[in-house]
mmCIF file of C-alpha atoms and ligand atoms in Angstrom:
data_model
loop_
_atom_site.group_PDB
_atom_site.id
_atom_site.type_symbol
_atom_site.label_atom_id
_atom_site.label_comp_id
_atom_site.label_asym_id
_atom_site.label_seq_id
_atom_site.Cartn_x
_atom_site.Cartn_y
_atom_site.Cartn_z
ATOM 1 C CA THR A 22 30.112 -3.741 -2.804
ATOM 2 C CA ARG A 23 26.541 -4.920 -2.294
ATOM 3 C CA THR A 24 24.623 -6.885 -4.950
ATOM 4 C CA PRO A 25 21.891 -4.765 -6.460
ATOM 5 C CA VAL A 26 18.513 -5.316 -5.432
ATOM 6 C CA ASN A 27 15.888 -6.198 -8.255
ATOM 7 C CA VAL A 28 12.842 -3.854 -7.975
ATOM 8 C CA THR A 29 9.965 -4.550 -10.321
ATOM 9 C CA VAL A 30 7.391 -1.796 -10.897
ATOM 10 C CA THR A 31 4.147 -2.349 -12.961
ATOM 11 C CA GLY A 32 2.344 0.422 -14.447
ATOM 12 C CA ALA A 33 5.726 2.134 -14.793
ATOM 13 C CA ALA A 34 4.543 4.536 -17.490
ATOM 14 C CA GLY A 35 1.665 5.797 -15.344
ATOM 15 C CA GLN A 36 1.330 8.884 -12.998
ATOM 16 C CA ILE A 37 2.477 7.099 -9.873
ATOM 17 C CA GLY A 38 5.320 5.503 -11.693
ATOM 18 C CA TYR A 39 6.650 8.606 -12.952
ATOM 19 C CA ALA A 40 6.734 9.852 -9.311
ATOM 20 C CA LEU A 41 8.089 6.569 -8.002
ATOM 21 C CA LEU A 42 10.966 5.617 -10.155
ATOM 22 C CA PHE A 43 13.225 8.508 -9.623
ATOM 23 C CA ARG A 44 13.035 8.062 -5.895
ATOM 24 C CA ILE A 45 13.725 4.376 -5.942
ATOM 25 C CA ALA A 46 16.707 5.090 -8.241
ATOM 26 C CA SER A 47 18.094 7.748 -5.821
ATOM 27 C CA GLY A 48 17.958 5.472 -2.781
ATOM 28 C CA HIS A 49 14.817 6.343 -0.977
ATOM 29 C CA LEU A 50 13.019 2.817 -1.308
ATOM 30 C CA LEU A 51 15.704 0.807 0.501
ATOM 31 C CA GLY A 52 18.513 2.934 1.553
ATOM 32 C CA ALA A 53 21.144 5.370 0.512
ATOM 33 C CA ASP A 54 23.753 2.505 0.185
ATOM 34 C CA VAL A 55 21.739 0.003 -1.769
ATOM 35 C CA PRO A 56 22.201 -0.285 -5.483
ATOM 36 C CA VAL A 57 19.123 -1.187 -7.536
ATOM 37 C CA ASN A 58 18.145 -2.862 -10.822
ATOM 38 C CA LEU A 59 14.716 -1.557 -12.115
ATOM 39 C CA ARG A 60 12.359 -3.767 -14.059
ATOM 40 C CA LEU A 61 9.563 -1.765 -15.560
ATOM 41 C CA LEU A 62 6.498 -3.920 -16.533
ATOM 42 C CA GLU A 63 3.925 -2.126 -18.884
ATOM 43 C CA ILE A 64 1.369 -3.145 -21.310
ATOM 44 C CA PRO A 65 2.351 -2.883 -25.049
ATOM 45 C CA GLN A 66 0.715 0.652 -25.345
ATOM 46 C CA GLY A 67 2.715 1.782 -22.344
ATOM 47 C CA LEU A 68 6.348 0.595 -23.557
ATOM 48 C CA LYS A 69 7.224 3.706 -25.379
ATOM 49 C CA ALA A 70 6.397 6.092 -22.639
ATOM 50 C CA ALA A 71 8.247 3.780 -20.191
ATOM 51 C CA GLU A 72 11.255 4.010 -22.584
ATOM 52 C CA GLY A 73 10.929 7.704 -22.322
ATOM 53 C CA THR A 74 10.988 7.642 -18.596
ATOM 54 C CA ALA A 75 13.992 5.293 -18.692
ATOM 55 C CA MET A 76 15.851 7.850 -20.794
ATOM 56 C CA GLU A 77 15.231 10.471 -18.093
ATOM 57 C CA LEU A 78 16.393 7.900 -15.454
ATOM 58 C CA ASP A 79 19.666 7.738 -17.493
ATOM 59 C CA ASP A 80 20.019 11.254 -17.564
ATOM 60 C CA CYS A 81 19.876 11.640 -13.724
ATOM 61 C CA ALA A 82 23.218 9.423 -13.571
ATOM 62 C CA PHE A 83 21.947 8.055 -10.252
ATOM 63 C CA PRO A 84 24.994 6.351 -8.654
ATOM 64 C CA LEU A 85 22.770 3.610 -7.213
ATOM 65 C CA LEU A 86 20.988 2.711 -10.418
ATOM 66 C CA ARG A 87 22.702 -0.275 -11.915
ATOM 67 C CA GLY A 88 20.213 -1.071 -14.685
ATOM 68 C CA ILE A 89 16.902 -0.748 -16.214
ATOM 69 C CA GLU A 90 14.868 -3.344 -18.099
ATOM 70 C CA ILE A 91 11.498 -2.699 -19.761
ATOM 71 C CA THR A 92 9.068 -5.272 -20.837
ATOM 72 C CA ASP A 93 5.578 -6.290 -21.297
ATOM 73 C CA ASP A 94 6.282 -9.856 -20.207
ATOM 74 C CA PRO A 95 5.436 -10.508 -16.489
ATOM 75 C CA ASN A 96 7.875 -13.569 -16.446
ATOM 76 C CA VAL A 97 10.765 -11.354 -17.546
ATOM 77 C CA ALA A 98 9.600 -8.492 -15.293
ATOM 78 C CA PHE A 99 9.641 -10.526 -12.150
ATOM 79 C CA ASP A 100 12.479 -12.625 -12.882
ATOM 80 C CA GLY A 101 14.778 -12.555 -9.791
ATOM 81 C CA ALA A 102 12.544 -9.712 -8.378
ATOM 82 C CA ASN A 103 13.378 -8.926 -4.483
ATOM 83 C CA VAL A 104 10.686 -6.151 -4.305
ATOM 84 C CA ALA A 105 7.525 -5.842 -6.421
ATOM 85 C CA LEU A 106 5.474 -2.824 -6.656
ATOM 86 C CA LEU A 107 2.216 -3.510 -8.299
ATOM 87 C CA VAL A 108 0.883 -0.263 -9.490
ATOM 88 C CA GLY A 109 -0.744 -0.769 -12.777
ATOM 89 C CA ALA A 110 -4.352 -1.619 -12.506
ATOM 90 C CA ARG A 111 -7.646 -1.285 -14.299
ATOM 91 C CA PRO A 112 -9.590 1.936 -13.069
ATOM 92 C CA ARG A 113 -13.232 1.968 -12.404
ATOM 93 C CA THR A 114 -14.755 3.505 -15.544
ATOM 94 C CA LYS A 115 -18.354 5.270 -15.597
ATOM 95 C CA GLY A 116 -21.157 2.515 -15.309
ATOM 96 C CA MET A 117 -18.729 -0.419 -14.324
ATOM 97 C CA GLU A 118 -20.114 -2.696 -11.768
ATOM 98 C CA ARG A 119 -17.959 -4.029 -8.833
ATOM 99 C CA GLY A 120 -17.940 -7.473 -10.462
ATOM 100 C CA ASP A 121 -16.489 -5.996 -13.828
ATOM 101 C CA LEU A 122 -14.012 -4.055 -11.969
ATOM 102 C CA LEU A 123 -12.857 -7.081 -9.955
ATOM 103 C CA SER A 124 -12.642 -9.319 -13.030
ATOM 104 C CA ALA A 125 -10.764 -6.718 -15.078
ATOM 105 C CA ASN A 126 -8.129 -6.542 -12.106
ATOM 106 C CA GLY A 127 -8.202 -10.265 -11.890
ATOM 107 C CA GLY A 128 -7.010 -10.434 -15.358
ATOM 108 C CA ILE A 129 -3.996 -8.295 -14.296
ATOM 109 C CA PHE A 130 -3.288 -9.536 -10.755
ATOM 110 C CA LYS A 131 -3.712 -13.352 -11.357
ATOM 111 C CA PRO A 132 -1.086 -13.690 -14.001
ATOM 112 C CA GLN A 133 1.218 -11.200 -12.249
ATOM 113 C CA GLY A 134 0.929 -13.432 -9.053
ATOM 114 C CA LYS A 135 1.577 -16.430 -10.930
ATOM 115 C CA ALA A 136 4.720 -14.983 -12.604
ATOM 116 C CA ILE A 137 6.035 -13.621 -9.166
ATOM 117 C CA ASN A 138 5.421 -17.421 -7.879
ATOM 118 C CA ASP A 139 7.357 -18.918 -10.842
ATOM 119 C CA ASN A 140 10.284 -16.200 -11.286
ATOM 120 C CA ALA A 141 10.806 -14.041 -8.206
ATOM 121 C CA ALA A 142 13.451 -14.199 -5.767
ATOM 122 C CA ASP A 143 13.106 -16.207 -2.533
ATOM 123 C CA ASP A 144 12.819 -13.079 -0.346
ATOM 124 C CA ILE A 145 10.261 -11.326 -2.675
ATOM 125 C CA LYS A 146 8.274 -8.608 -0.868
ATOM 126 C CA VAL A 147 5.128 -7.541 -2.832
ATOM 127 C CA LEU A 148 3.374 -4.213 -2.313
ATOM 128 C CA VAL A 149 0.025 -3.797 -4.365
ATOM 129 C CA VAL A 150 -0.751 -0.076 -4.954
ATOM 130 C CA GLY A 151 -3.271 -0.469 -7.709
ATOM 131 C CA ASN A 152 -6.932 -0.465 -6.828
ATOM 132 C CA PRO A 153 -8.908 -2.039 -5.324
ATOM 133 C CA ALA A 154 -5.567 -2.714 -3.558
ATOM 134 C CA ASN A 155 -6.402 -5.174 -0.779
ATOM 135 C CA THR A 156 -8.375 -7.437 -3.042
ATOM 136 C CA ASN A 157 -5.892 -7.068 -5.827
ATOM 137 C CA ALA A 158 -3.187 -8.265 -3.323
ATOM 138 C CA LEU A 159 -5.483 -11.273 -2.431
ATOM 139 C CA ILE A 160 -5.802 -12.260 -6.048
ATOM 140 C CA ALA A 161 -2.057 -12.081 -6.634
ATOM 141 C CA GLN A 162 -1.351 -13.985 -3.361
ATOM 142 C CA ALA A 163 -3.826 -16.846 -4.242
ATOM 143 C CA ALA A 164 -1.982 -17.268 -7.606
ATOM 144 C CA ALA A 165 1.471 -17.562 -5.739
ATOM 145 C CA PRO A 166 1.048 -20.634 -3.383
ATOM 146 C CA ASP A 167 4.940 -21.136 -3.234
ATOM 147 C CA VAL A 168 5.430 -17.673 -1.849
ATOM 148 C CA PRO A 169 4.749 -17.243 1.908
ATOM 149 C CA ALA A 170 1.450 -15.513 2.130
ATOM 150 C CA GLU A 171 2.609 -12.662 4.312
ATOM 151 C CA ARG A 172 4.962 -11.406 1.562
ATOM 152 C CA PHE A 173 1.783 -9.921 -0.167
ATOM 153 C CA THR A 174 0.712 -6.586 1.145
ATOM 154 C CA ALA A 175 -1.633 -3.706 0.248
ATOM 155 C CA MET A 176 -0.840 -0.070 0.472
ATOM 156 C CA THR A 177 -2.748 1.940 3.271
ATOM 157 C CA ARG A 178 0.418 4.053 4.109
ATOM 158 C CA LEU A 179 -1.040 6.952 2.014
ATOM 159 C CA ASP A 180 -4.108 6.861 4.305
ATOM 160 C CA HIS A 181 -1.780 6.595 7.331
ATOM 161 C CA ASN A 182 0.383 9.525 6.193
ATOM 162 C CA ARG A 183 -2.943 11.665 5.385
ATOM 163 C CA ALA A 184 -4.280 10.998 8.935
ATOM 164 C CA ILE A 185 -1.229 12.141 10.435
ATOM 165 C CA SER A 186 -1.105 15.293 8.604
ATOM 166 C CA GLN A 187 -4.670 15.962 9.664
ATOM 167 C CA LEU A 188 -3.952 15.222 13.165
ATOM 168 C CA ALA A 189 -1.019 17.510 13.233
ATOM 169 C CA LYS A 190 -3.096 20.387 11.740
ATOM 170 C CA LYS A 191 -5.809 19.848 14.305
ATOM 171 C CA THR A 192 -3.582 19.784 17.308
ATOM 172 C CA GLY A 193 -1.012 22.191 16.144
ATOM 173 C CA ALA A 194 1.809 19.611 16.549
ATOM 174 C CA ALA A 195 4.655 18.803 14.382
ATOM 175 C CA VAL A 196 3.913 15.626 12.119
ATOM 176 C CA SER A 197 7.043 14.010 13.900
ATOM 177 C CA ASP A 198 5.393 14.341 17.185
ATOM 178 C CA ILE A 199 2.525 11.930 16.029
ATOM 179 C CA LYS A 200 3.023 8.399 16.892
ATOM 180 C CA ARG A 201 0.907 5.089 16.783
ATOM 181 C CA LEU A 202 -1.769 6.027 14.446
ATOM 182 C CA THR A 203 -3.608 3.095 12.754
ATOM 183 C CA ILE A 204 -5.621 2.655 9.567
ATOM 184 C CA TRP A 205 -7.623 -0.366 9.909
ATOM 185 C CA GLY A 206 -9.664 -2.188 7.055
ATOM 186 C CA ASN A 207 -9.841 -1.536 3.476
ATOM 187 C CA HIS A 208 -8.133 1.002 1.366
ATOM 188 C CA SER A 209 -11.442 2.497 0.426
ATOM 189 C CA ALA A 210 -14.059 5.023 1.627
ATOM 190 C CA THR A 211 -14.692 2.552 4.583
ATOM 191 C CA GLN A 212 -11.243 2.497 5.990
ATOM 192 C CA TYR A 213 -11.013 3.526 9.561
ATOM 193 C CA PRO A 214 -8.324 6.032 10.841
ATOM 194 C CA ASP A 215 -7.954 5.393 14.593
ATOM 195 C CA ILE A 216 -6.582 7.993 16.952
ATOM 196 C CA PHE A 217 -7.531 6.322 20.122
ATOM 197 C CA HIS A 218 -4.199 4.859 20.578
ATOM 198 C CA ALA A 219 -2.218 7.532 18.800
ATOM 199 C CA GLU A 220 0.116 9.815 20.748
ATOM 200 C CA VAL A 221 0.637 13.697 20.097
ATOM 201 C CA ALA A 222 4.110 14.653 21.725
ATOM 202 C CA GLY A 223 3.454 11.773 24.191
ATOM 203 C CA LYS A 224 -0.064 12.521 25.173
ATOM 204 C CA ASN A 225 -3.130 10.354 23.994
ATOM 205 C CA ALA A 226 -4.348 11.972 20.760
ATOM 206 C CA ALA A 227 -8.200 11.184 21.565
ATOM 207 C CA GLU A 228 -8.037 12.685 24.836
ATOM 208 C CA LEU A 229 -6.127 15.751 23.653
ATOM 209 C CA VAL A 230 -8.666 16.245 20.820
ATOM 210 C CA ASN A 231 -11.627 15.368 22.983
ATOM 211 C CA ASP A 232 -14.139 15.975 20.269
ATOM 212 C CA GLU A 233 -16.047 12.874 18.916
ATOM 213 C CA ALA A 234 -17.995 14.973 16.489
ATOM 214 C CA TRP A 235 -14.894 16.221 14.837
ATOM 215 C CA LEU A 236 -13.546 12.565 14.736
ATOM 216 C CA ALA A 237 -16.847 11.250 13.273
ATOM 217 C CA ASP A 238 -17.756 14.279 10.824
ATOM 218 C CA THR A 239 -14.462 15.883 9.898
ATOM 219 C CA PHE A 240 -11.370 13.781 10.645
ATOM 220 C CA ILE A 241 -12.537 10.327 9.360
ATOM 221 C CA PRO A 242 -14.372 11.602 6.187
ATOM 222 C CA THR A 243 -11.523 13.876 5.227
ATOM 223 C CA VAL A 244 -8.978 11.181 5.397
ATOM 224 C CA ALA A 245 -11.264 8.559 3.598
ATOM 225 C CA LYS A 246 -12.124 10.874 0.915
ATOM 226 C CA ARG A 247 -8.999 12.842 0.453
ATOM 227 C CA GLY A 248 -8.201 10.992 -2.945
ATOM 228 C CA ALA A 249 -11.451 12.420 -4.349
ATOM 229 C CA ALA A 250 -10.616 15.894 -2.982
ATOM 230 C CA ILE A 251 -7.315 15.829 -4.553
ATOM 231 C CA ILE A 252 -8.951 14.958 -8.088
ATOM 232 C CA GLU A 253 -11.243 17.838 -7.605
ATOM 233 C CA ALA A 254 -8.605 20.440 -6.956
ATOM 234 C CA ARG A 255 -5.809 19.054 -8.995
ATOM 235 C CA GLY A 256 -7.924 17.798 -11.892
ATOM 236 C CA ALA A 257 -5.814 14.627 -11.584
ATOM 237 C CA SER A 258 -5.417 12.023 -8.886
ATOM 238 C CA SER A 259 -2.993 12.088 -6.290
ATOM 239 C CA ALA A 260 0.336 10.414 -7.670
ATOM 240 C CA ALA A 261 3.269 12.130 -6.003
ATOM 241 C CA SER A 262 1.720 11.428 -2.573
ATOM 242 C CA ALA A 263 0.821 7.852 -3.373
ATOM 243 C CA ALA A 264 4.471 7.244 -4.872
ATOM 244 C CA ASN A 265 5.769 8.706 -1.373
ATOM 245 C CA ALA A 266 3.735 6.408 0.521
ATOM 246 C CA ALA A 267 4.800 3.475 -1.562
ATOM 247 C CA ILE A 268 8.318 4.473 -0.631
ATOM 248 C CA ASP A 269 7.580 4.718 2.750
ATOM 249 C CA HIS A 270 5.787 1.346 2.960
ATOM 250 C CA VAL A 271 8.747 -0.451 1.535
ATOM 251 C CA TYR A 272 11.273 1.467 3.433
ATOM 252 C CA THR A 273 9.687 0.635 6.804
ATOM 253 C CA TRP A 274 9.190 -3.073 5.790
ATOM 254 C CA VAL A 275 12.777 -3.380 4.964
ATOM 255 C CA ASN A 276 14.344 -1.051 7.515
ATOM 256 C CA GLY A 277 11.882 -1.313 10.491
ATOM 257 C CA THR A 278 9.576 0.845 12.606
ATOM 258 C CA ALA A 279 11.189 3.227 15.213
ATOM 259 C CA GLU A 280 11.131 2.160 18.867
ATOM 260 C CA GLY A 281 7.771 3.101 20.441
ATOM 261 C CA ASP A 282 5.911 3.659 17.260
ATOM 262 C CA TRP A 283 4.173 1.693 14.601
ATOM 263 C CA THR A 284 2.765 1.984 11.060
ATOM 264 C CA SER A 285 -0.178 0.665 9.008
ATOM 265 C CA MET A 286 0.015 -1.989 6.303
ATOM 266 C CA GLY A 287 -2.649 -4.079 4.438
ATOM 267 C CA ILE A 288 -1.605 -7.367 5.337
ATOM 268 C CA PRO A 289 -3.104 -11.138 5.510
ATOM 269 C CA SER A 290 -4.965 -11.306 8.626
ATOM 270 C CA ASP A 291 -3.938 -13.957 11.254
ATOM 271 C CA GLY A 292 -7.522 -13.458 12.886
ATOM 272 C CA SER A 293 -6.298 -10.587 15.386
ATOM 273 C CA TYR A 294 -9.026 -8.150 16.469
ATOM 274 C CA GLY A 295 -11.892 -10.317 14.991
ATOM 275 C CA VAL A 296 -10.642 -9.769 11.322
ATOM 276 C CA PRO A 297 -11.151 -12.993 9.547
ATOM 277 C CA GLU A 298 -7.964 -15.092 8.907
ATOM 278 C CA GLY A 299 -6.665 -14.511 5.282
ATOM 279 C CA LEU A 300 -8.275 -11.293 4.397
ATOM 280 C CA ILE A 301 -5.903 -8.667 3.433
ATOM 281 C CA SER A 302 -6.746 -5.740 5.946
ATOM 282 C CA SER A 303 -4.830 -2.904 7.374
ATOM 283 C CA PHE A 304 -3.394 -3.414 10.807
ATOM 284 C CA PRO A 305 -1.220 -1.496 13.185
ATOM 285 C CA VAL A 306 2.329 -3.193 12.608
ATOM 286 C CA THR A 307 5.755 -3.095 13.972
ATOM 287 C CA VAL A 308 8.742 -4.091 11.769
ATOM 288 C CA LYS A 309 11.963 -5.651 12.774
ATOM 289 C CA ASN A 310 14.557 -7.349 10.504
ATOM 290 C CA GLY A 311 12.336 -7.321 7.496
ATOM 291 C CA THR A 312 9.481 -8.944 9.235
ATOM 292 C CA TYR A 313 6.117 -7.255 10.427
ATOM 293 C CA GLU A 314 3.933 -8.077 13.400
ATOM 294 C CA ILE A 315 0.589 -7.072 14.225
ATOM 295 C CA VAL A 316 0.534 -4.752 17.370
ATOM 296 C CA GLN A 317 -1.399 -6.961 19.902
ATOM 297 C CA GLY A 318 -3.600 -6.166 22.955
ATOM 298 C CA LEU A 319 -5.127 -2.845 21.996
ATOM 299 C CA GLU A 320 -8.425 -2.172 23.497
ATOM 300 C CA ILE A 321 -10.966 -1.508 20.769
ATOM 301 C CA ASN A 322 -13.933 0.715 22.009
ATOM 302 C CA ASP A 323 -17.365 0.658 20.423
ATOM 303 C CA PHE A 324 -16.664 3.605 18.187
ATOM 304 C CA SER A 325 -13.761 1.847 16.578
ATOM 305 C CA ARG A 326 -15.411 -1.596 16.682
ATOM 306 C CA ALA A 327 -18.323 -0.627 14.584
ATOM 307 C CA ARG A 328 -16.018 1.091 12.012
ATOM 308 C CA ILE A 329 -13.436 -1.547 11.885
ATOM 309 C CA ASP A 330 -16.334 -4.267 11.330
ATOM 310 C CA ALA A 331 -17.938 -2.138 8.483
ATOM 311 C CA SER A 332 -14.703 -2.019 6.626
ATOM 312 C CA VAL A 333 -13.952 -5.711 7.099
ATOM 313 C CA GLN A 334 -17.356 -6.464 5.981
ATOM 314 C CA GLU A 335 -16.588 -4.763 2.681
ATOM 315 C CA LEU A 336 -13.580 -6.778 2.437
ATOM 316 C CA LYS A 337 -15.370 -10.008 3.098
ATOM 317 C CA GLU A 338 -17.889 -9.070 0.178
ATOM 318 C CA GLU A 339 -14.940 -8.240 -2.287
ATOM 319 C CA ARG A 340 -13.346 -11.666 -1.345
ATOM 320 C CA ASP A 341 -16.599 -13.531 -1.761
ATOM 321 C CA ALA A 342 -16.923 -11.683 -5.241
ATOM 322 C CA VAL A 343 -13.511 -12.626 -6.506
ATOM 323 C CA ARG A 344 -14.146 -16.241 -5.160
ATOM 324 C CA GLU A 345 -17.377 -16.516 -7.079
ATOM 325 C CA LEU A 346 -15.445 -15.207 -10.215
ATOM 326 C CA GLY A 347 -12.894 -18.102 -9.715
ATOM 327 C CA LEU A 348 -10.121 -15.493 -9.271
ATOM 328 C CA ILE A 349 -9.080 -16.844 -6.025
HETATM 329 P P1 NAI B 407 -2.322 5.737 -14.463
HETATM 330 O O1 NAI B 407 -3.494 5.279 -15.128
HETATM 331 O O2 NAI B 407 -1.638 6.892 -14.519
HETATM 332 O O3 NAI B 407 -1.022 4.339 -14.717
HETATM 333 C C1 NAI B 407 -1.395 3.117 -14.671
HETATM 334 C C2 NAI B 407 -0.306 2.357 -15.546
HETATM 335 O O4 NAI B 407 -0.599 1.048 -15.476
HETATM 336 C C3 NAI B 407 -0.660 2.766 -17.106
HETATM 337 O O5 NAI B 407 0.660 3.381 -17.705
HETATM 338 C C4 NAI B 407 -0.967 1.499 -17.811
HETATM 339 O O6 NAI B 407 -0.660 1.365 -18.940
HETATM 340 C C5 NAI B 407 -0.355 0.438 -16.634
HETATM 341 N N1 NAI B 407 -0.891 -0.823 -16.696
HETATM 342 C C6 NAI B 407 -2.308 -1.162 -16.947
HETATM 343 N N2 NAI B 407 -2.477 -2.589 -16.805
HETATM 344 C C7 NAI B 407 -1.205 -2.968 -16.597
HETATM 345 C C8 NAI B 407 -0.685 -4.396 -16.630
HETATM 346 N N3 NAI B 407 -1.397 -5.399 -16.683
HETATM 347 N N4 NAI B 407 0.832 -4.586 -16.552
HETATM 348 C C9 NAI B 407 1.465 -3.429 -16.353
HETATM 349 N N5 NAI B 407 0.997 -2.180 -16.517
HETATM 350 C C10 NAI B 407 -0.254 -2.069 -16.617
HETATM 351 O O7 NAI B 407 -2.611 5.416 -12.779
HETATM 352 P P2 NAI B 407 -1.814 5.927 -11.451
HETATM 353 O O8 NAI B 407 -2.326 7.248 -11.308
HETATM 354 O O9 NAI B 407 -0.457 5.731 -11.635
HETATM 355 O O10 NAI B 407 -2.457 4.892 -10.430
HETATM 356 C C11 NAI B 407 -2.233 3.566 -10.505
HETATM 357 C C12 NAI B 407 -3.026 2.818 -9.556
HETATM 358 O O11 NAI B 407 -2.846 3.113 -8.138
HETATM 359 C C13 NAI B 407 -4.562 3.003 -9.703
HETATM 360 O O12 NAI B 407 -5.265 1.820 -9.617
HETATM 361 C C14 NAI B 407 -5.131 4.014 -8.483
HETATM 362 O O13 NAI B 407 -6.229 3.622 -8.261
HETATM 363 C C15 NAI B 407 -3.900 3.333 -7.487
HETATM 364 N N6 NAI B 407 -3.792 4.164 -6.384
HETATM 365 C C16 NAI B 407 -3.780 3.629 -5.094
HETATM 366 C C17 NAI B 407 -3.493 4.322 -3.944
HETATM 367 C C18 NAI B 407 -3.417 3.696 -2.697
HETATM 368 O O14 NAI B 407 -3.347 4.418 -1.611
HETATM 369 N N7 NAI B 407 -3.362 2.375 -2.452
HETATM 370 C C19 NAI B 407 -3.417 5.641 -3.957
HETATM 371 C C20 NAI B 407 -3.422 6.254 -5.278
HETATM 372 C C21 NAI B 407 -3.664 5.584 -6.517
#
């Protein structure tokens, strides 16, 4: 029998946590034959609700769930962690400036990065979901100098999945026929969903759509502003789809991308495509044996270049701001 994988989830009592934990425990994060231990990290006010969720997890009698630990101490939560899903974050509240938001999140992600550095297993893989995800990942990474930098990733898989779904609707294709879509840049309104290299049932997506106005005025803003549209419709933010994307991100990172396809992940740049080295930016990646690689050699047209540059510029500004605040 396999040794259980230790999976730490922060913000476990939140909305995304509630949609996420049951799927981790049922085998969707790592595979249907991989037992897991869950470690739930919450702030003291969240502990009671996390205990309630743990009661429900018990009540599911998941065969793969070997243990649940609940704590408000990051050193305990990340002890021996193989996978860490950093979901809990400080949301932007009314009137909050970017600097305030970044420093509030620095107060969360810096100590969590240090706790990962000091306690996690050697093979730790980190996914940051909590916003601003790319820059929170940068803060955690900077606080974990002993962990290889590439183990810190930020989630743009929800954007990737949203873009696939919109493109499928537009072309009348099945979601499963869409391949090689890319989200570039920041998980924010500046993100750039790129269909110029995407395929719809083997045909080039941009040529098939052949409508730059739709791309610029409908597709890109629909994907980028989908989170706000969901809040408007549901009266609550997207939680189940965000949890689903977190599951997809880690599953792909562990189990690989399909032959001929790729996915999008926020990862430390190696300088590819003119993205400054070290920025955590979304790229097209293939994954094999638990290691991702940026897809190389894609031709970037002017339409794409301008949009990638704008999103990367925002990431640079966020990095400069957290540098100034002494968070990295
Ligand atoms: P929520 O507010 O329902 O839950 C957040 C939870 O985190 C709360 O239970 C809170 O007590 C906990 N928390 C706060 N500080 C913590 C700390 N230092 N340690 C441990 N737990 C802590 O929020 P929700 O809806 O679950 O969203 C979580 C985050 O995910 C938000 O930042 C949201 O913006 C982000 N998000 C990111 C997406 C992406 O695509 N990257 C998509 C959707 C949401």
